[in-house]
């Protein structure tokens, strides 16, 4: 029995808000060692940027992230600063 190759995944355009937000979250990989945590936080941050999500402090506390080497409050402040630069 053989398996099919995975489907091709289209990348977001470089100037899209999705690409900018997910790239910002990937830059925090040293604080977020679990890739799924970065994906979940990226989605929450994208919703925040489109006006549908919670502010960063609530987002970080609610996502139950595995943080390494930084407190929740400090990480939320770094995230908020990064998101403000994208606006």
Coordinates of N, CA, C and O in Angstrom, one line a residue:
X1 N 0.8 -1.2 0.0 CA 0.0 0.0 0.0 C 0.9 1.2 0.0 O 1.9 1.3 0.7
X2 N 0.6 2.2 -0.8 CA 1.3 3.4 -0.8 C 0.5 4.6 -0.4 O -0.7 4.6 -0.4
X3 N 1.2 5.7 0.0 CA 0.4 6.9 0.4 C 0.7 8.0 -0.7 O 1.7 8.0 -1.3
X4 N -0.2 8.9 -0.7 CA -0.1 10.0 -1.7 C 0.7 11.1 -1.0 O 0.8 11.2 0.2
X5 N 1.4 11.9 -1.8 CA 2.1 13.0 -1.3 C 1.1 14.0 -0.6 O 0.0 14.1 -1.0
X6 N 1.6 14.8 0.3 CA 0.7 15.8 0.9 C 0.3 16.9 -0.1 O 1.0 17.1 -1.0
X7 N -0.8 17.5 0.2 CA -1.2 18.5 -0.8 C -0.3 19.7 -0.7 O 0.3 20.0 0.3
X8 N -0.2 20.5 -1.8 CA 0.6 21.7 -1.8 C -0.1 22.8 -1.0 O -1.3 22.9 -1.0
X9 N 0.7 23.5 -0.2 CA 0.2 24.5 0.6 C 0.6 25.9 0.0 O 1.8 26.1 -0.2
X10 N -0.3 26.7 -0.2 CA 0.0 28.1 -0.7 C 0.5 28.9 0.4 O -0.1 29.0 1.5
X11 N 1.5 29.7 0.2 CA 2.0 30.6 1.2 C 1.2 31.9 1.1 O 0.7 32.3 0.0
X12 N 1.1 32.6 2.2 CA 0.5 34.0 2.2 C 1.4 34.9 1.5 O 2.7 34.8 1.5
X13 N 0.9 35.9 0.8 CA 1.8 36.9 0.2 C 2.6 37.7 1.2 O 2.1 37.8 2.4
X14 N 3.8 38.1 0.9 CA 4.7 38.8 1.8 C 4.1 40.0 2.5 O 4.4 40.3 3.6
X15 N 3.2 40.7 1.8 CA 2.7 42.0 2.4 C 1.3 41.8 3.1 O 0.7 42.7 3.5
X16 N 0.9 40.5 3.2 CA -0.4 40.3 3.9 C -0.2 40.3 5.4 O 0.8 40.1 6.0
X17 N -1.3 40.7 6.1 CA -1.3 40.8 7.5 C -1.1 39.4 8.2 O -0.4 39.3 9.2
X18 N -1.6 38.3 7.5 CA -1.4 37.0 8.0 C 0.1 36.6 8.1 O 0.6 36.1 9.1
X19 N 0.8 36.9 7.0 CA 2.3 36.6 6.9 C 3.0 37.4 8.0 O 3.9 36.9 8.6
X20 N 2.7 38.7 8.1 CA 3.4 39.5 9.1 C 3.2 39.0 10.5 O 4.1 39.0 11.3
X21 N 1.9 38.7 10.9 CA 1.6 38.2 12.2 C 2.3 36.9 12.5 O 2.9 36.7 13.6
X22 N 2.2 35.9 11.6 CA 2.8 34.6 11.8 C 4.3 34.7 11.9 O 5.0 34.0 12.6
X23 N 4.9 35.6 11.1 CA 6.4 35.8 11.1 C 6.8 36.4 12.5 O 7.8 36.1 13.0
X24 N 6.0 37.4 13.0 CA 6.2 37.9 14.3 C 6.2 36.9 15.4 O 7.1 36.8 16.2
X25 N 5.2 36.0 15.3 CA 5.1 34.9 16.3 C 6.3 34.0 16.2 O 6.8 33.5 17.2
X26 N 6.7 33.7 15.0 CA 7.9 32.8 14.8 C 9.1 33.4 15.4 O 10.1 32.7 15.8
X27 N 9.2 34.7 15.4 CA 10.4 35.4 16.0 C 10.5 35.1 17.5 O 11.6 35.4 18.1
X28 N 9.4 34.7 18.1 CA 9.4 34.4 19.5 C 9.7 32.9 19.8 O 9.3 32.4 20.9
X29 N 10.3 32.2 18.9 CA 10.5 30.8 19.0 C 11.4 30.4 20.2 O 11.2 29.4 20.8
X30 N 12.2 31.3 20.7 CA 13.1 31.0 21.8 C 12.2 31.0 23.1 O 12.6 30.3 24.1
X31 N 11.1 31.7 23.1 CA 10.2 31.7 24.3 C 9.1 30.7 24.2 O 8.6 30.3 25.2
X32 N 8.8 30.3 23.0 CA 7.7 29.3 22.7 C 8.3 28.1 22.0 O 8.4 28.0 20.8
X33 N 8.8 27.1 22.8 CA 9.5 26.0 22.2 C 8.6 25.0 21.4 O 9.0 24.2 20.6
X34 N 7.3 25.1 21.7 CA 6.3 24.1 21.1 C 5.7 24.8 19.8 O 5.1 25.8 19.9
X35 N 6.0 24.1 18.6 CA 5.4 24.7 17.4 C 3.9 24.9 17.4 O 3.4 25.9 16.8
X36 N 3.2 24.0 18.0 CA 1.7 24.1 18.0 C 1.3 25.4 18.8 O 0.3 26.0 18.5
X37 N 2.0 25.7 19.9 CA 1.8 26.9 20.7 C 1.9 28.1 19.8 O 1.2 29.1 19.9
X38 N 3.0 28.1 19.0 CA 3.2 29.3 18.1 C 2.1 29.4 17.0 O 1.6 30.5 16.8
X39 N 1.6 28.3 16.5 CA 0.5 28.3 15.6 C -0.8 28.9 16.2 O -1.5 29.7 15.7
X40 N -1.1 28.4 17.4 CA -2.3 28.8 18.1 C -2.2 30.3 18.5 O -3.2 31.0 18.3
X41 N -1.0 30.7 18.9 CA -0.9 32.2 19.3 C -0.9 33.0 18.0 O -1.5 34.1 18.0
X42 N -0.4 32.5 16.9 CA -0.5 33.2 15.6 C -1.9 33.5 15.2 O -2.3 34.6 14.7
X43 N -2.7 32.4 15.3 CA -4.2 32.6 15.0 C -4.8 33.6 15.9 O -5.6 34.5 15.4
X44 N -4.6 33.5 17.2 CA -5.2 34.5 18.1 C -4.7 35.9 17.9 O -5.5 36.8 17.9
X45 N -3.4 36.1 17.5 CA -2.9 37.4 17.2 C -3.5 37.9 15.9 O -3.8 39.1 15.8
X46 N -3.7 37.0 14.9 CA -4.4 37.5 13.7 C -5.8 38.0 14.0 O -6.2 39.0 13.5
X47 N -6.5 37.2 14.8 CA -7.9 37.6 15.2 C -7.9 39.0 15.9 O -8.7 39.8 15.7
X48 N -6.9 39.2 16.7 CA -6.8 40.5 17.4 C -6.5 41.6 16.4 O -7.1 42.7 16.6
X49 N -5.7 41.4 15.5 CA -5.3 42.4 14.5 C -6.5 42.7 13.6 O -6.6 43.9 13.1
X50 N -7.4 41.8 13.4 CA -8.6 42.1 12.6 C -9.8 42.6 13.4 O -10.9 42.8 12.9
X51 N -9.5 42.8 14.8 CA -10.6 43.4 15.6 C -11.5 42.4 16.3 O -12.5 42.8 16.9
X52 N -11.2 41.1 16.2 CA -12.1 40.1 16.7 C -11.6 39.4 17.9 O -12.3 38.7 18.6
X53 N -10.3 39.6 18.3 CA -9.7 38.8 19.3 C -9.5 39.6 20.6 O -9.8 40.8 20.7
X54 N -8.9 38.9 21.6 CA -8.6 39.5 22.9 C -7.3 40.3 22.8 O -6.4 40.0 22.0
X55 N -7.1 41.2 23.8 CA -5.8 41.9 23.9 C -4.7 40.9 24.2 O -5.0 39.8 24.7
X56 N -3.4 41.2 24.0 CA -2.3 40.3 24.2 C -2.2 39.6 25.5 O -2.0 38.4 25.6
X57 N -2.4 40.4 26.6 CA -2.3 39.8 28.0 C -3.3 38.7 28.2 O -3.0 37.6 28.6
X58 N -4.6 38.9 27.8 CA -5.6 37.9 27.9 C -5.4 36.8 26.9 O -5.6 35.6 27.3
X59 N -4.9 37.1 25.7 CA -4.6 36.1 24.7 C -3.5 35.1 25.2 O -3.7 33.9 25.1
X60 N -2.5 35.6 25.8 CA -1.4 34.8 26.3 C -1.8 33.9 27.5 O -1.5 32.7 27.5
X61 N -2.6 34.5 28.4 CA -3.1 33.7 29.5 C -4.1 32.7 29.1 O -4.1 31.5 29.6
X62 N -4.9 33.0 28.2 CA -6.0 32.1 27.7 C -5.5 30.9 26.8 O -6.1 29.9 26.8
X63 N -4.4 31.2 26.1 CA -3.9 30.2 25.2 C -3.2 29.0 25.9 O -2.9 28.0 25.3
X64 N -2.8 29.2 27.2 CA -2.1 28.2 28.0 C -0.9 27.7 27.3 O -0.6 26.5 27.0
X65 N 0.0 28.7 27.0 CA 1.2 28.5 26.3 C 2.3 27.9 27.2 O 2.3 28.1 28.4
X66 N 3.3 27.2 26.6 CA 4.4 26.7 27.3 C 5.5 27.7 27.1 O 6.2 27.7 26.1
X67 N 5.7 28.6 28.0 CA 6.7 29.7 27.9 C 8.0 29.2 28.6 O 8.0 28.5 29.6
X68 N 9.2 29.6 28.0 CA 10.5 29.2 28.5 C 11.3 30.5 28.7 O 11.6 31.2 27.7
X69 N 11.8 30.8 29.9 CA 12.7 31.8 30.1 C 12.1 33.2 30.2 O 12.9 34.2 30.1
X70 N 10.8 33.4 30.3 CA 10.2 34.7 30.4 C 8.8 34.5 31.1 O 8.2 33.5 31.1
X71 N 8.4 35.6 31.8 CA 7.1 35.5 32.5 C 6.0 35.8 31.5 O 6.2 36.4 30.4
X72 N 4.8 35.5 31.9 CA 3.6 35.7 31.1 C 3.5 37.2 30.8 O 3.2 37.6 29.7
X73 N 3.6 38.0 31.8 CA 3.4 39.5 31.7 C 4.5 40.1 30.7 O 4.2 40.9 29.9
X74 N 5.8 39.7 30.9 CA 6.8 40.2 30.0 C 6.6 39.8 28.6 O 6.8 40.5 27.6
X75 N 6.2 38.5 28.4 CA 5.9 38.0 27.0 C 4.8 38.7 26.4 O 4.8 39.1 25.2
X76 N 3.7 39.0 27.2 CA 2.6 39.7 26.6 C 2.9 41.1 26.2 O 2.4 41.6 25.2
X77 N 3.8 41.7 27.0 CA 4.3 43.1 26.6 C 5.1 43.1 25.3 O 4.9 43.9 24.5
X78 N 6.0 42.1 25.2 CA 6.8 42.0 23.9 C 5.8 41.7 22.7 O 6.0 42.3 21.7
X79 N 4.8 40.9 23.0 CA 3.9 40.6 21.9 C 3.1 41.9 21.5 O 2.9 42.2 20.3
X80 N 2.6 42.6 22.5 CA 1.9 43.8 22.3 C 2.7 44.8 21.5 O 2.2 45.5 20.6
X81 N 4.0 45.0 21.9 CA 4.9 45.9 21.2 C 5.0 45.5 19.8 O 5.0 46.3 18.9
X82 N 5.2 44.2 19.5 CA 5.4 43.7 18.2 C 4.2 43.9 17.3 O 4.2 44.3 16.1
X83 N 3.0 43.7 17.9 CA 1.7 43.9 17.1 C 1.5 45.3 16.9 O 1.0 45.7 15.8
X84 N 1.9 46.2 17.8 CA 1.7 47.6 17.6 C 2.6 48.1 16.4 O 2.2 49.1 15.7
X85 N 3.7 47.5 16.2 CA 4.6 47.9 15.1 C 4.0 47.5 13.8 O 4.3 48.1 12.7
X86 N 3.2 46.4 13.8 CA 2.5 46.0 12.5 C 1.4 46.8 12.1 O 1.0 46.8 10.9
X87 N 0.8 47.6 13.0 CA -0.4 48.4 12.7 C -0.1 49.5 11.8 O 0.8 50.2 11.7

